[in-house]
Structures are given as structure tokens and as C-alpha cells.
Short mmCIF file of C-alpha atoms and ligand atoms in Angstrom, two decimals:
data_model
loop_
_atom_site.label_atom_id
_atom_site.label_comp_id
_atom_site.label_asym_id
_atom_site.label_seq_id
_atom_site.Cartn_x
_atom_site.Cartn_y
_atom_site.Cartn_z
CA UNK A 19 104.08 93.76 84.28
CA UNK A 20 103.39 92.59 80.76
CA UNK A 21 100.32 90.59 79.98
CA UNK A 22 101.01 87.17 78.59
CA UNK A 23 98.61 84.91 76.73
CA UNK A 24 96.84 82.45 78.98
CA UNK A 25 98.62 79.49 77.40
CA UNK A 26 102.07 80.94 77.97
CA UNK A 27 101.21 81.76 81.54
CA UNK A 28 100.07 78.19 82.18
CA UNK A 29 103.28 76.80 80.69
CA UNK A 30 105.30 79.23 82.75
CA UNK A 31 103.59 78.13 85.92
CA UNK A 32 104.13 74.44 85.17
CA UNK A 33 107.80 75.06 84.49
CA UNK A 34 108.15 77.02 87.69
CA UNK A 35 106.44 74.38 89.81
CA UNK A 36 108.55 71.69 88.15
CA UNK A 37 111.68 73.58 89.11
CA UNK A 38 110.50 73.76 92.72
CA UNK A 39 109.68 70.06 92.80
CA UNK A 40 113.08 69.42 91.27
CA UNK A 41 114.69 70.99 94.30
CA UNK A 42 116.14 74.09 92.67
CA UNK A 43 117.06 76.80 95.14
CA UNK A 44 114.66 79.69 94.79
CA UNK A 45 115.78 83.06 96.13
CA UNK A 46 113.19 84.20 98.71
CA UNK A 47 112.70 87.56 97.05
CA UNK A 48 112.15 86.01 93.63
CA UNK A 49 109.54 83.44 94.52
CA UNK A 50 106.73 85.78 95.57
CA UNK A 51 106.99 87.90 92.45
CA UNK A 52 106.81 84.80 90.29
CA UNK A 53 103.88 83.62 92.34
CA UNK A 54 102.07 86.88 91.92
CA UNK A 55 102.54 86.68 88.17
CA UNK A 56 101.04 83.22 88.23
CA UNK A 57 98.10 84.34 90.33
CA UNK A 58 97.23 87.22 88.05
CA UNK A 59 95.01 85.00 85.93
CA UNK A 60 93.66 82.77 88.68
CA UNK A 61 93.44 82.78 92.47
CA UNK A 62 96.26 81.32 94.56
CA UNK A 63 96.44 77.54 94.48
CA UNK A 64 97.17 75.48 97.58
CA UNK A 65 100.58 74.55 96.15
CA UNK A 66 101.51 78.17 95.51
CA UNK A 67 100.44 79.26 98.98
CA UNK A 68 101.90 76.31 100.87
CA UNK A 69 105.36 76.72 99.34
CA UNK A 70 105.64 80.25 100.71
CA UNK A 71 107.20 80.88 104.11
CA UNK A 72 105.62 83.49 106.40
CA UNK A 73 108.43 85.94 105.62
CA UNK A 74 107.93 85.39 101.89
CA UNK A 75 104.24 86.19 102.31
CA UNK A 76 105.18 89.42 104.08
CA UNK A 77 107.59 90.30 101.29
CA UNK A 78 104.90 89.50 98.73
CA UNK A 79 102.60 92.04 100.41
CA UNK A 80 105.42 94.59 100.59
CA UNK A 81 106.08 94.23 96.89
CA UNK A 82 102.36 94.55 96.18
CA UNK A 83 102.33 97.84 98.08
CA UNK A 84 105.29 99.03 96.01
CA UNK A 85 103.37 98.26 92.81
CA UNK A 86 100.32 100.09 94.18
CA UNK A 87 102.38 103.19 94.97
CA UNK A 88 104.07 103.10 91.58
CA UNK A 89 100.74 102.81 89.77
CA UNK A 90 101.93 99.49 88.31
CA UNK A 91 99.33 97.14 89.71
CA UNK A 92 99.04 93.62 88.37
CA UNK A 93 96.51 93.34 85.54
CA UNK A 94 93.88 90.95 86.87
CA UNK A 95 91.11 88.93 85.30
CA UNK A 96 88.66 88.99 88.20
CA UNK A 97 86.21 86.70 86.42
CA UNK A 98 88.98 84.12 85.98
CA UNK A 99 89.92 84.50 89.65
CA UNK A 100 86.27 84.06 90.60
CA UNK A 101 86.12 80.85 88.55
CA UNK A 102 89.34 79.35 89.89
CA UNK A 103 88.56 80.20 93.52
CA UNK A 104 84.95 79.03 93.55
CA UNK A 105 85.82 75.46 94.52
CA UNK A 106 88.33 76.40 97.23
CA UNK A 107 90.38 79.25 98.69
CA UNK A 108 94.03 79.30 99.74
CA UNK A 109 94.79 82.84 100.96
CA UNK A 110 98.34 83.47 102.11
CA UNK A 111 97.61 86.08 104.79
CA UNK A 112 94.92 87.35 107.13
CA UNK A 113 94.88 91.12 107.52
CA UNK A 114 93.16 92.83 110.45
CA UNK A 115 92.55 96.32 109.13
CA UNK A 116 90.46 99.37 109.89
CA UNK A 117 86.96 100.05 108.61
CA UNK A 118 88.29 103.24 106.99
CA UNK A 119 87.22 103.40 103.34
CA UNK A 120 90.67 104.64 102.36
CA UNK A 121 92.46 101.50 103.52
CA UNK A 122 91.21 98.64 101.33
CA UNK A 123 93.82 95.96 101.99
CA UNK A 124 93.47 94.11 98.70
CA UNK A 125 94.07 97.30 96.74
CA UNK A 126 96.95 98.79 98.73
CA UNK A 127 98.73 95.40 98.63
CA UNK A 128 97.76 94.73 95.00
CA UNK A 129 96.20 91.36 95.84
CA UNK A 130 93.43 89.56 93.97
CA UNK A 131 90.38 87.46 94.74
CA UNK A 132 91.35 84.53 96.94
CA UNK A 133 94.78 85.95 97.89
CA UNK A 134 94.11 87.38 101.37
CA UNK A 135 91.59 87.11 104.18
CA UNK A 136 90.62 90.64 105.18
CA UNK A 137 88.96 91.38 108.52
CA UNK A 138 87.99 95.00 109.03
CA UNK A 139 86.69 96.83 112.07
CA UNK A 140 87.04 100.46 113.15
CA UNK A 141 90.42 100.95 114.79
CA UNK A 142 91.54 97.43 113.74
CA UNK A 143 90.75 96.29 117.26
CA UNK A 144 91.16 92.71 118.43
CA UNK A 145 88.06 91.01 119.81
CA UNK A 146 86.83 87.45 120.23
CA UNK A 147 85.24 87.28 116.79
CA UNK A 148 88.34 88.65 115.09
CA UNK A 149 90.47 86.14 116.99
CA UNK A 150 88.14 83.35 115.87
CA UNK A 151 88.37 84.57 112.30
CA UNK A 152 92.17 84.67 112.43
CA UNK A 153 92.28 81.19 113.97
CA UNK A 154 90.10 79.94 111.12
CA UNK A 155 92.33 81.67 108.57
CA UNK A 156 95.55 80.15 109.91
CA UNK A 157 94.71 76.91 111.73
CA UNK A 158 91.97 75.70 109.37
CA UNK A 159 92.68 77.37 106.04
CA UNK A 160 96.47 77.57 106.25
CA UNK A 161 97.26 81.29 105.97
CA UNK A 162 100.90 82.02 106.88
CA UNK A 163 100.77 85.62 108.06
CA UNK A 164 98.67 87.62 110.52
CA UNK A 165 99.04 91.33 109.80
CA UNK A 166 97.51 93.98 112.05
CA UNK A 167 97.18 97.03 109.81
CA UNK A 168 96.74 100.47 111.37
CA UNK A 169 96.82 103.73 109.46
CA UNK A 170 97.48 107.43 109.76
CA UNK A 171 94.73 109.91 110.64
CA UNK A 172 92.54 107.09 112.00
CA UNK A 173 89.10 108.40 112.96
CA UNK A 174 88.57 105.63 115.50
CA UNK A 175 91.80 106.54 117.26
CA UNK A 176 90.74 110.20 117.25
CA UNK A 177 87.38 109.19 118.69
CA UNK A 178 89.06 107.23 121.48
CA UNK A 179 91.31 110.19 122.28
CA UNK A 180 88.26 112.48 122.38
CA UNK A 181 86.26 110.08 124.59
CA UNK A 182 83.44 109.96 122.07
CA UNK A 183 80.27 108.39 123.47
CA UNK A 184 77.89 107.01 120.86
CA UNK A 185 75.86 103.83 121.13
CA UNK A 186 77.87 100.68 120.46
CA UNK A 187 80.81 102.74 119.26
CA UNK A 188 81.60 103.60 122.90
CA UNK A 189 82.52 100.00 123.68
CA UNK A 190 84.60 99.67 120.53
CA UNK A 191 86.58 102.82 121.29
CA UNK A 192 87.25 101.49 124.80
CA UNK A 193 89.40 98.80 123.17
CA UNK A 194 91.68 101.52 121.76
CA UNK A 195 92.12 103.42 125.03
CA UNK A 196 94.92 101.21 126.41
CA UNK A 197 96.99 102.45 123.45
CA UNK A 198 96.44 106.04 124.56
CA UNK A 199 97.72 105.29 128.05
CA UNK A 200 100.68 103.33 126.66
CA UNK A 201 101.84 105.99 124.20
CA UNK A 202 104.78 108.14 125.27
CA UNK A 203 104.62 111.43 123.43
CA UNK A 204 106.28 114.81 123.82
CA UNK A 205 103.80 117.38 122.65
CA UNK A 206 100.10 118.04 122.60
CA UNK A 207 98.14 114.89 123.35
CA UNK A 208 95.12 115.88 121.31
CA UNK A 209 93.15 114.49 118.37
CA UNK A 210 94.08 117.70 116.54
CA UNK A 211 97.74 116.74 116.66
CA UNK A 212 98.26 114.40 113.70
CA UNK A 213 101.60 113.11 115.00
CA UNK A 214 100.05 112.18 118.31
CA UNK A 215 97.10 110.45 116.64
CA UNK A 216 99.51 108.41 114.50
CA UNK A 217 101.65 107.57 117.54
CA UNK A 218 98.60 106.18 119.34
CA UNK A 219 97.55 104.26 116.20
CA UNK A 220 101.02 102.71 116.07
CA UNK A 221 100.83 101.71 119.74
CA UNK A 222 97.39 100.28 119.04
CA UNK A 223 98.95 97.99 116.42
CA UNK A 224 101.72 96.89 118.80
CA UNK A 225 99.20 96.15 121.56
CA UNK A 226 96.98 94.35 119.05
CA UNK A 227 99.80 92.00 118.12
CA UNK A 228 100.48 91.28 121.81
CA UNK A 229 96.79 90.72 122.45
CA UNK A 230 96.53 88.21 119.62
CA UNK A 231 99.41 86.21 121.09
CA UNK A 232 98.02 86.46 124.62
CA UNK A 233 94.43 85.60 123.83
CA UNK A 234 94.96 82.98 121.15
CA UNK A 235 97.06 80.02 122.27
CA UNK A 236 96.33 78.49 118.87
CA UNK A 237 97.95 81.35 116.94
CA UNK A 238 100.76 81.71 119.47
CA UNK A 239 101.58 78.03 119.08
CA UNK A 240 101.53 78.24 115.28
CA UNK A 241 103.92 81.17 115.47
CA UNK A 242 106.28 79.35 117.84
CA UNK A 243 106.38 76.44 115.40
CA UNK A 244 107.24 78.83 112.58
CA UNK A 245 104.05 78.01 110.68
CA UNK A 246 102.87 81.60 110.82
CA UNK A 247 104.18 85.07 111.59
CA UNK A 248 102.20 87.66 113.54
CA UNK A 249 103.22 91.22 112.81
CA UNK A 250 101.87 94.70 112.17
CA UNK A 251 102.09 97.67 109.87
CA UNK A 252 101.02 101.28 109.52
CA UNK A 253 99.57 102.59 106.27
CA UNK A 254 100.11 106.25 105.41
CA UNK A 255 96.99 107.70 103.79
CA UNK A 256 98.93 110.52 102.16
CA UNK A 257 101.74 108.67 100.40
CA UNK A 258 100.45 105.08 100.33
CA UNK A 259 103.46 103.67 102.15
CA UNK A 260 103.03 100.62 104.38
CA UNK A 261 105.63 100.60 107.14
CA UNK A 262 106.18 97.50 109.22
CA UNK A 263 105.55 97.78 112.95
CA UNK A 264 106.57 95.34 115.66
ZN1 ZN B 303 90.91 103.94 111.05
#
């Protein structure tokens, strides 16, 4: 993406918004890329976020992951994004990801300051506080997408498979164990088997999505109304690919 002078970018954004207000049909796959260009200088505005549908937000993240993998990330002025977001935030998505240092959501989706809520906990497990955070993100702040993001070679999943017992970690890993029981797998069910570990991590994402719907009537209702979408994905540490799940 080419850098454009600040003035040109501002004019471009005004023209784009004017075309939306004017009722022009915008192809779903075009809008997010335009939006991302506009947000490169500043954080998302409420108008930019609110005009996106949940599926457009998902596509926006998918395209961000493509830029990340291609090494063509959006040039960002973080100080400008800090300035424009200081008075208010309008993130388009809330991402429940793993604590793993190799899965920083903003980077692998090429998002900037103010673009996404990111909740991280080992094994991307759903708990009351995460549910409360996601309800804030969607019902109060207006985010359009809830994305449960698991990943390959997850240490928390391995720990759950190995029945690790360690302080407060024991209780956290217990939240992953239903995914072990629910995973059908032909082959060695061991933490040393990478394919098995990834299969359990994928099941953990699927169960996480179901748990969000079951334990949060607020989010379930927003999804039924079409205001939000609740879905999941698996991130591959080796090749950087985010694959949708559920
Ligand atoms: Zn992990």
C-alpha cells in the first residue's frame, strides 16, 4: 500500500463517506480495504465501524492476515492513532486469543490502535470475565464480531492433555479438558503428536463458540438479530495462516 499525504487521505475519506451517504452500492469486499486505508493514519471512527456488517469485519481481518503473511502490512502512524483514539474507541471486533507470545492478534491481522478489542488468556478459554469483556465490547461499545482464536502447537492444550498440575494453572487447564474428550482422532492421543494437539485446539475453539452462545444470552441475542457474528479461527504458527473454524 502506498503512503499518501495526510491531506489527500483526508479528502479521500470524505469522498468515500460522501459516496456511502449518497447511497452508492459498495461491494462488500471493497469496503473493508478502503476502510483500512482510511484507518492507517487514525483509529477507526464510529462511522467507519458502524457501516461495516459482521461479515465485512471478518473479511477485513482475513485481508489483514493476508497482508501480514505477504509482508505488506499497512504503514501506520501509531502516534496519530493514539491521538485520534484518545477521546473514544470504536473497535470492529473482539478477539479471544491465547496468551502465547507468538499470536499477537493486532499483528497477525494487521490492525492498528483502536481497531480491535483483544482478550488473551492461555488456551483462549471462555470464563465469566471474558464473557463480561465480550459483552462490553459488543453490547456497549458496538463491536460487530466475536472471534475465538486458537492456534497450532498450543502449550495450554498440551498441558491439558498431559494433566499438568500447577497452582492456578490447574483450574485453567480444566476448562480445556472437555475439548480433549470431544475430539475424535485416529492416532496417538499424546501431546507429542502435533496433529492431535491441533485437533484438540480446534475442538476447543468450537466448544468456546458454543459456550459463548450458551452462557451469554446478551451475545446470543445480538447474533440472532444479525448485529454481531460469533465465530472462530485457528492460527498456524509455522505459516501464519488464519483458517476459519465453525
Ligand atoms: Zn496457546
